[in-house]
XYZ file of C-alpha atoms in Angstrom:
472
model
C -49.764 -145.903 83.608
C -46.700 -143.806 83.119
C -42.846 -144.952 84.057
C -43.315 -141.610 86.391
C -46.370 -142.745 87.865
C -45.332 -145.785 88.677
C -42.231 -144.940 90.442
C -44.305 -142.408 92.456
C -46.627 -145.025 93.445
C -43.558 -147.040 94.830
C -42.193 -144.181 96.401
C -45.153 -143.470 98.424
C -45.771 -146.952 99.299
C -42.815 -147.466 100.831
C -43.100 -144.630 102.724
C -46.098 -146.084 104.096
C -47.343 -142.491 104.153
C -51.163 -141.333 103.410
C -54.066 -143.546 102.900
C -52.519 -146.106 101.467
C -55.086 -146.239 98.584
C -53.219 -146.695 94.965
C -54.536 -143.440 94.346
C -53.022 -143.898 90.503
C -54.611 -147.290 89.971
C -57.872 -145.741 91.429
C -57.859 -142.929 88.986
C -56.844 -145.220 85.870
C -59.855 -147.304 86.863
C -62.367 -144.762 87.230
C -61.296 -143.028 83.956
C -61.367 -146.395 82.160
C -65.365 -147.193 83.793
C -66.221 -143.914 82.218
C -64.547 -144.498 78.986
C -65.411 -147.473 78.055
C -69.084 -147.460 76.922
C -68.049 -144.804 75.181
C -65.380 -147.055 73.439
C -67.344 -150.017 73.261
C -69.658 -148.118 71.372
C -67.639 -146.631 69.015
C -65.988 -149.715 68.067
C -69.081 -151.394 67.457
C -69.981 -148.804 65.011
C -67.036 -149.256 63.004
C -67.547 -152.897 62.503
C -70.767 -152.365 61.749
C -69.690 -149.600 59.212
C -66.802 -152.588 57.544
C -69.841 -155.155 57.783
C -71.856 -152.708 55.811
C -69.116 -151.622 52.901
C -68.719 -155.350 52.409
C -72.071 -155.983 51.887
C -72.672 -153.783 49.421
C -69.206 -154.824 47.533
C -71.171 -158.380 47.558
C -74.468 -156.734 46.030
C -72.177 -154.900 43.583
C -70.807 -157.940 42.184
C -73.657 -160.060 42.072
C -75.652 -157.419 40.459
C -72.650 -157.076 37.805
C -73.090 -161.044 37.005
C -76.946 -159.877 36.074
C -75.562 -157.087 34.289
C -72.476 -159.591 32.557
C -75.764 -161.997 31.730
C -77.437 -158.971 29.612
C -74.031 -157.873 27.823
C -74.255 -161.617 26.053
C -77.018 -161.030 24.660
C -77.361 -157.311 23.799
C -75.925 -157.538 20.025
C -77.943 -159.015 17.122
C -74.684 -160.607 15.721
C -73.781 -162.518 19.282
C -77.462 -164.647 19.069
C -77.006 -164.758 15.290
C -73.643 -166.809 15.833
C -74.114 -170.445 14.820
C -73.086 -173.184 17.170
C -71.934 -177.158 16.719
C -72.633 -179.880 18.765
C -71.667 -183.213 18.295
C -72.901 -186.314 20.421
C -70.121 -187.810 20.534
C -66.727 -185.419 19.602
C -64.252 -188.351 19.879
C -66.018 -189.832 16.436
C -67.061 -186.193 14.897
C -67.379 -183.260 15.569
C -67.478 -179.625 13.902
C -63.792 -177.722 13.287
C -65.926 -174.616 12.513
C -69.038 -173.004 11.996
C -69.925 -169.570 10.156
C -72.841 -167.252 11.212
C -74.686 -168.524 7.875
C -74.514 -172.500 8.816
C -78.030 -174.124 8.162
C -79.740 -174.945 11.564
C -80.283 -178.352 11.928
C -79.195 -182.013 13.065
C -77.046 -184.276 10.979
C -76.685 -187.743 11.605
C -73.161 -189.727 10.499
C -71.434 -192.597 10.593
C -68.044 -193.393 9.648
C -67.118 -196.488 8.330
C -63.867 -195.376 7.271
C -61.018 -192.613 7.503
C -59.308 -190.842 4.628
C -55.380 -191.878 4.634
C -52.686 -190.592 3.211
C -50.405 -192.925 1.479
C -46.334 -193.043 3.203
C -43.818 -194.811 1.743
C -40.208 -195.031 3.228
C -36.631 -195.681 1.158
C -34.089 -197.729 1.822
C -31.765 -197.538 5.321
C -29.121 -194.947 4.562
C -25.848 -195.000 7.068
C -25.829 -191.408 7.622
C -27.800 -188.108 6.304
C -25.210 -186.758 4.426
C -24.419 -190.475 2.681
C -23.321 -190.688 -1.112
C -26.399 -191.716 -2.880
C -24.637 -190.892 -6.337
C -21.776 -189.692 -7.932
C -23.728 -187.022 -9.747
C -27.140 -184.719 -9.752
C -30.064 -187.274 -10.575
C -33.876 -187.225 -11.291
C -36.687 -188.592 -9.323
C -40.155 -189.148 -11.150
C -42.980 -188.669 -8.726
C -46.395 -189.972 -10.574
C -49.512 -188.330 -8.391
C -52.994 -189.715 -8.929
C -55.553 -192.875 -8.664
C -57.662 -192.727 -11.980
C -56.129 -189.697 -13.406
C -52.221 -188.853 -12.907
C -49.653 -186.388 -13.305
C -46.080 -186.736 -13.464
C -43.585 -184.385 -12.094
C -39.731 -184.543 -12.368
C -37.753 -184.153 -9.463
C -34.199 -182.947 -9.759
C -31.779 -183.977 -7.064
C -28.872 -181.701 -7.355
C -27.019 -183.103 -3.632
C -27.318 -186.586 -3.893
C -27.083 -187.271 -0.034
C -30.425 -188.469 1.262
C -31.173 -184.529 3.042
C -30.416 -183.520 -0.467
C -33.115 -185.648 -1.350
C -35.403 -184.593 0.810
C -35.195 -181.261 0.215
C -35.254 -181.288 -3.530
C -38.638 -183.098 -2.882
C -40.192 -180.182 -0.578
C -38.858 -177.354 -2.728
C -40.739 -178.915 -5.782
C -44.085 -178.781 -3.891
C -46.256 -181.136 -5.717
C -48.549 -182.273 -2.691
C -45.973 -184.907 -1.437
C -43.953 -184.092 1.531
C -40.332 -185.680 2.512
C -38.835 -186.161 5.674
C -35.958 -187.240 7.027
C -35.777 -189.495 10.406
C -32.891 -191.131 12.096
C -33.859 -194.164 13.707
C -31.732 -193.633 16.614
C -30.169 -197.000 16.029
C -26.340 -197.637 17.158
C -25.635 -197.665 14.047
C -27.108 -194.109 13.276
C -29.335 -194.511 10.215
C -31.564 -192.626 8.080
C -34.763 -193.436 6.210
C -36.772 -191.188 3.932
C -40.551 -190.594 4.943
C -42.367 -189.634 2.313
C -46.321 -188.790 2.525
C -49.262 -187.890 0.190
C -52.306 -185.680 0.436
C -54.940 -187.219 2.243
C -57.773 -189.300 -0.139
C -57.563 -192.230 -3.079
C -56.313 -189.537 -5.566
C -53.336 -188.644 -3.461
C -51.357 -192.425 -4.162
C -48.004 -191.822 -6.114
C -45.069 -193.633 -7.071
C -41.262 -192.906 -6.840
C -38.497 -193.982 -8.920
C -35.058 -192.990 -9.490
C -31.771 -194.092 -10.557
C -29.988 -194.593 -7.906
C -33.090 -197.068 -6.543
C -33.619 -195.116 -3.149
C -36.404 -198.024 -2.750
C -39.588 -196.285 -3.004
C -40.426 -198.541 -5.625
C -40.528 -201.357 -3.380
C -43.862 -202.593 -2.678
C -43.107 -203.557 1.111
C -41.675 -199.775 1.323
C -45.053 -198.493 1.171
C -46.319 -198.780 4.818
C -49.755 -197.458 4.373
C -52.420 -196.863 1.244
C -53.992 -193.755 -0.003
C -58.159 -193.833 0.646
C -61.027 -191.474 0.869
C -63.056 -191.135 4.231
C -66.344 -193.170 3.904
C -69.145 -192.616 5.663
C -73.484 -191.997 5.763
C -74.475 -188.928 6.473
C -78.150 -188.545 7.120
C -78.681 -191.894 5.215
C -76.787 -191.102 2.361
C -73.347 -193.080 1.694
C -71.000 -190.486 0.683
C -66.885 -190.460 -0.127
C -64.616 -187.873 1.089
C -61.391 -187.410 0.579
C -60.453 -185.450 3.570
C -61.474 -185.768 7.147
C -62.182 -182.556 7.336
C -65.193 -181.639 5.375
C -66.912 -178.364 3.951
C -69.653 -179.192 1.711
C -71.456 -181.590 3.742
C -73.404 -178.882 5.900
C -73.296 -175.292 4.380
C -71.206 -173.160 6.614
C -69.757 -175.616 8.399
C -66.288 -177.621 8.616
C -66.816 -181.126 9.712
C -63.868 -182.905 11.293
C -63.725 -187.115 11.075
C -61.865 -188.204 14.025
C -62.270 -192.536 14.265
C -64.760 -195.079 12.884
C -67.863 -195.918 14.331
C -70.633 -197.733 13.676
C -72.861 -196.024 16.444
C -74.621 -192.604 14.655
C -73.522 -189.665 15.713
C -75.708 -186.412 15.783
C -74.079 -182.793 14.654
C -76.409 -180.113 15.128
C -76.510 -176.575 14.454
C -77.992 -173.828 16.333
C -78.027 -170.314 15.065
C -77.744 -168.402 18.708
C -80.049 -170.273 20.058
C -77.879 -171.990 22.778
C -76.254 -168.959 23.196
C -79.503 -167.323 24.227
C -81.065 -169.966 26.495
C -77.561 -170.340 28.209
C -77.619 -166.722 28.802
C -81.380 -166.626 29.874
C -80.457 -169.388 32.277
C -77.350 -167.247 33.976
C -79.464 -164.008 34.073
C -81.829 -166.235 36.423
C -79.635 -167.641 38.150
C -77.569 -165.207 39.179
C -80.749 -163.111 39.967
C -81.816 -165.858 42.597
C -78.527 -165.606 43.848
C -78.650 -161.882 44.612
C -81.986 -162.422 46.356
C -80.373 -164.791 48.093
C -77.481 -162.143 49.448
C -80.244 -159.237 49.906
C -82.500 -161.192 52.014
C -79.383 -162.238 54.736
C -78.077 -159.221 54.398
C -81.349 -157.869 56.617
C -82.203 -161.071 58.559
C -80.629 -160.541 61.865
C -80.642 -164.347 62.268
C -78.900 -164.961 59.638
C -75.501 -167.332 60.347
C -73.567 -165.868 56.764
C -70.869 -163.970 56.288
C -72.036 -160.394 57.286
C -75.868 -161.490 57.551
C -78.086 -158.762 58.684
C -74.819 -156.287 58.279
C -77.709 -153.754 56.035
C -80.498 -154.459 58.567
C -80.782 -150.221 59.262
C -80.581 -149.923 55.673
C -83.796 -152.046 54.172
C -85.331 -149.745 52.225
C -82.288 -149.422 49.991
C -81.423 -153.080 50.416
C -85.248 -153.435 48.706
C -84.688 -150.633 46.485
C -82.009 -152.166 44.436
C -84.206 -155.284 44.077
C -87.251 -153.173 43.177
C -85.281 -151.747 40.527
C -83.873 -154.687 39.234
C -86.979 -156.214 39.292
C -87.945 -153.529 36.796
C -85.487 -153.895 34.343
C -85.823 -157.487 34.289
C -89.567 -157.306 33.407
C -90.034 -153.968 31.246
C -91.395 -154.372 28.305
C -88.630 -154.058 25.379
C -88.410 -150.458 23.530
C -88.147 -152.528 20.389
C -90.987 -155.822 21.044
C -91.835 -157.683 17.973
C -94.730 -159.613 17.110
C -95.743 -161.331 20.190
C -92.448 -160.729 22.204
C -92.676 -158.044 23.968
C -90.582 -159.008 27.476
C -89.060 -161.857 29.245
C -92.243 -163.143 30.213
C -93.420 -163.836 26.856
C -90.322 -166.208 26.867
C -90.866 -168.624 30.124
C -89.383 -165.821 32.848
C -91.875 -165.594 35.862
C -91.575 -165.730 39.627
C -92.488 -167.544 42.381
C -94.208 -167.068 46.267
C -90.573 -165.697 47.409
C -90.079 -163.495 44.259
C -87.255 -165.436 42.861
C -87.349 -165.952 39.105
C -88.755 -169.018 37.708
C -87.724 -170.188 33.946
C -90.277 -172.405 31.959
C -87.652 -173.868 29.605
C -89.831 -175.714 27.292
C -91.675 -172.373 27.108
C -88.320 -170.918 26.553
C -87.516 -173.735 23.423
C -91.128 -173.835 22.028
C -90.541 -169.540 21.434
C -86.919 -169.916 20.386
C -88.045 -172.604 17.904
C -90.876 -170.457 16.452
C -90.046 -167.042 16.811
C -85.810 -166.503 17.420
C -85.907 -163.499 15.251
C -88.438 -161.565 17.248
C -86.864 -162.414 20.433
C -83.469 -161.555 18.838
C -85.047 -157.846 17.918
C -86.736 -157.691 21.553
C -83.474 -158.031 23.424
C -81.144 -156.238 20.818
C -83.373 -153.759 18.413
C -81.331 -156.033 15.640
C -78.250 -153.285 16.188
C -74.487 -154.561 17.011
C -72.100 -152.453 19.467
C -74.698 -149.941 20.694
C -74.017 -147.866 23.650
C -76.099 -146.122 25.986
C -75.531 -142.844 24.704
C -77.229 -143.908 21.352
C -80.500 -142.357 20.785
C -81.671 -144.997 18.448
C -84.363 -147.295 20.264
C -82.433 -150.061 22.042
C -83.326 -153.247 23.031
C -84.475 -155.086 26.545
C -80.927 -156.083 27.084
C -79.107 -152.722 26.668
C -82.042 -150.817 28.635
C -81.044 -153.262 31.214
C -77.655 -152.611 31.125
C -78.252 -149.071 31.837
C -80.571 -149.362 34.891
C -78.269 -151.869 36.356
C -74.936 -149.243 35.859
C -77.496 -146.958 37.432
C -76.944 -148.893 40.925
C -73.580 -150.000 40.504
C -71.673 -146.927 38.548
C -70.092 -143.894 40.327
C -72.660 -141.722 42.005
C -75.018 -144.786 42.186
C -77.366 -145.805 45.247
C -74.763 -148.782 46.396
C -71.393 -146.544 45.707
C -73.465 -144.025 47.602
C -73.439 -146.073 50.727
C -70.309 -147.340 50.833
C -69.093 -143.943 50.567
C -71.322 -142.674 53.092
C -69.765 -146.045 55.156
C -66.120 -145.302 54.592
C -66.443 -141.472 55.942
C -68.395 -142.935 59.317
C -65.512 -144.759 59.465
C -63.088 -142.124 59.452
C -65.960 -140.243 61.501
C -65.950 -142.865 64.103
C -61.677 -143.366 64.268
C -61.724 -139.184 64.889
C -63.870 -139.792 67.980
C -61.645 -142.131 69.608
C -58.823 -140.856 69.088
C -60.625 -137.683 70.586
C -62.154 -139.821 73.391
C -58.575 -141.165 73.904
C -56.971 -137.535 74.336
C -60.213 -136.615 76.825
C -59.904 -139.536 78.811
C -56.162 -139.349 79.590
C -57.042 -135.825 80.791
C -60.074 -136.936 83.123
C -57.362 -139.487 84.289
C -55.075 -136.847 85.184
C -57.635 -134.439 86.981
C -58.650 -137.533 89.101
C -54.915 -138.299 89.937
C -54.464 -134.603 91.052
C -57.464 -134.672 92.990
C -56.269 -138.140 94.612
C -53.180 -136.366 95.119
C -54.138 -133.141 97.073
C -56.241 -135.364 99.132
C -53.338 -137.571 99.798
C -51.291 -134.715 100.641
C -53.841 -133.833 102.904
C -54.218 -137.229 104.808
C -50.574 -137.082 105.307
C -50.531 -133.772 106.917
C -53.369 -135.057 109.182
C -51.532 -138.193 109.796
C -48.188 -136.024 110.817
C -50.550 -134.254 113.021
C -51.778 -137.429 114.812
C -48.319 -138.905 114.964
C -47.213 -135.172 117.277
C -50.462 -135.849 119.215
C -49.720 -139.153 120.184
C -46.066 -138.726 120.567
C -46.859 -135.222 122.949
C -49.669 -137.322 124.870
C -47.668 -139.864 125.182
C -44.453 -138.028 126.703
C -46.846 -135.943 129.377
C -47.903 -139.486 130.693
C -44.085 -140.536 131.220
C -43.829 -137.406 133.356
C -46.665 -138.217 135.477
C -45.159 -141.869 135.721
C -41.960 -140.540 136.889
């Protein structure tokens, strides 16, 4: 109600003139009984609309997870991958693994860890100390049953000078120089071999910087022992290459407990991606069927319950690309069902994953050239024959990608929407002038009872004077 209105409706009340009927509260209310089914409805059709457009953002996404699944395993290099496993990565474990690693398990373990051999000098009072009054030589002698000497020249005989005379040489022995963050502020000299037996040296010098002393050295040179699928075998690195071709192998601590390594060539790669493509297909299900169940209690269940057909249609066609047979089958794999995928009473997917193993054991390479027609980085414009997983990928863009069944209806959704906001606002602008026609109505009839009433009140008042004359 206007601020005119209002006052109006004051003024005329306390005139106490016409029928005394709020004639603008009586024409707000009867506007507002006709207007709001009309509303009511209206509103309901836009949240029904927003129910709708997020439903099919939620069938979007879960049908991109499907799609995701596929793009895993649509390349023949992604399931040709090797991949290490260790049963216990604390005691060993793999640092890498090429594509050309030998599948298989390996059994270790480590009775020992390859060291490197550190001996420290003598305490120095500062880093820039005077070790000598002139250059001097240090003789570094490298080896265990065969050695090598090398000849150090110190040029800044300070114990940095040291140091770095040792490093520039680069003859497998590293220096370092650590304050010991005494009171006193003193230096030692660190230095440390290559890893192994053969990497033990000795240091002497003139000045004695003390790496000759026997106590100095603070821990031995030795190679990494260990069995390795029965086999007692000397290493002297913890990290190993030519144990398992294609593969790095990385000691870690001694155990006596065995540890298994094992080596898959795309294998896990593959069942982990069979497993999400599954699972996330269940999931969607899942979605679809609340997303027409009237009853159901989820976020925005039964929000596509006018729209089943293309709630089923979507499933229907993902069903389809699921189960086609492969453009490129091999041998005996010709689809996912040949590889455990089937589905139960309710149509989710069911995966037999010892079927799954036995087929990956036997026959990887045909299911490798089922899913990817053996071709890397193939796109869907190709018109070479492409595998399961790429056909896939197409049928599911098919739903999801611009001009696509779900984009459809969400775009169909958003212009209700903007449909539905036009007619109230329209309904809005209509009403306020059915409000107005009823106040003008109320009005002349108001005007009218007041002119009646003025007539009464000169009745009465003229009746009412002719019976004082007769009194008098």
């Amino acid at each position: 109600m206007s601020d005119n209105a209002s006052i109006s409706q004051q003024i005329l009340t306390s005139l106490g003139g016409g029928s005394g009927i709020d004639i603008f509260k009586l024409a707000r209310d009867l506007a507002d009984v006709e207007k709001e089914p009309k509303q009511l409805a209206l509103e309901s059709s836009i949240e029904k609309s927003e129910a709708s457009i997020s439903a099919y953002a939620a069938i979007a996404y879960q049908v991109g997870t499907i799609k995701s699944a596929f793009q895993t395993m649509d390349d023949a290099d992604e399931l040709t991958k090797s991949d290490g496993s260790s049963t216990n990565t604390a005691v060993a474990a793999f640092a890498s693994v090429s594509g050309g690693a030998i599948k298989g398990d390996y059994d270790i373990t480590i009775s020992q860890l390859a060291k490197s051999q550190r001996t420290i000098s003598n305490v120095f009072a500062a880093s820039n100390t005077q070790l000598s009054s002139s250059s001097f030589d240090i003789t570094l002698t490298i080896g265990s049953s065969s050695t090598t000497q090398h000849t150090v020249s110190v040029t800044t005989a300070t114990p940095q000078g040291v140091v770095d005379a040792i490093n520039e040489k680069n003859v497998g022995i590293t220096a370092s120089l650590v304050s010991l963050g005494n009171s006193a502020g003193q230096y030692q000299i660190i230095l440390e071999g290559q890893q192994g037996a053969e990497g033990a040296f000795a240091a002497s010098s003139n000045p004695d910087l003390g790496f000759a002393t026997n106590s100095n050295t603070i821990q031995s040179s030795q190679n990494a022992s260990m069995t390795f699928n029965g086999v007692t075998v000397q290493r002297p690195s913890n990290e190993i290459s030519d144990l398992v071709s294609g593969a790095t192998l990385q000691l870690k601590a001694t155990s006596s407990d065995v540890v298994t390594l094992s080596v898959a060539n795309g294998e896990n790669l593959l069942k982990n991606s069979i497993k999400d493509m599954v699972n996330n297909f269940n999931d969607m299900q899942d979605i679809l069927d609340a997303l027409v169940d009237p009853d159901s209690t989820v976020e925005n269940g039964g929000a596509l319950i006018n729209d089943f057909t293309g709630v089923r249609y979507v499933e229907q066609q993902l069903r389809s690309a699921i189960f086609a047979n492969s453009p490129t089958n091999s041998g005996s794999i010709s689809n996912l069902r040949d590889i455990g995928i089937t589905t139960d009473k309710t149509g989710k997917l069911i995966l037999d994953e010892n079927k799954l193993d036995q087929v990956i054991s036997s026959n990887f390479q045909d299911v490798k050239k089922m899913l990817t027609a053996n071709t890397n980085n193939q796109t869907t414009y190709s018109a070479a024959p492409k595998g399961l997983a790429l056909s896939a990928i197409e049928k599911i863009d098919a739903l999801i990608g611009t001009g696509s069944v779900i984009s459809d209806r969400e775009k169909n959704a958003r212009e209700a929407i903007s449909g539905f906001e036009e007619d109230l606002a329209k309904l809005e602008a209509k009403m306020e002038g059915v409000y107005e026609r009823y106040l003008t109505q109320f009005s002349a009839m108001e005007s009218l009872v007041r002119q009646m009433n003025s007539t009464r009140d000169y009745l009465e008042g003229q009746f009412e004077m002719m019976a004082n004359v007769y009194k008098d």
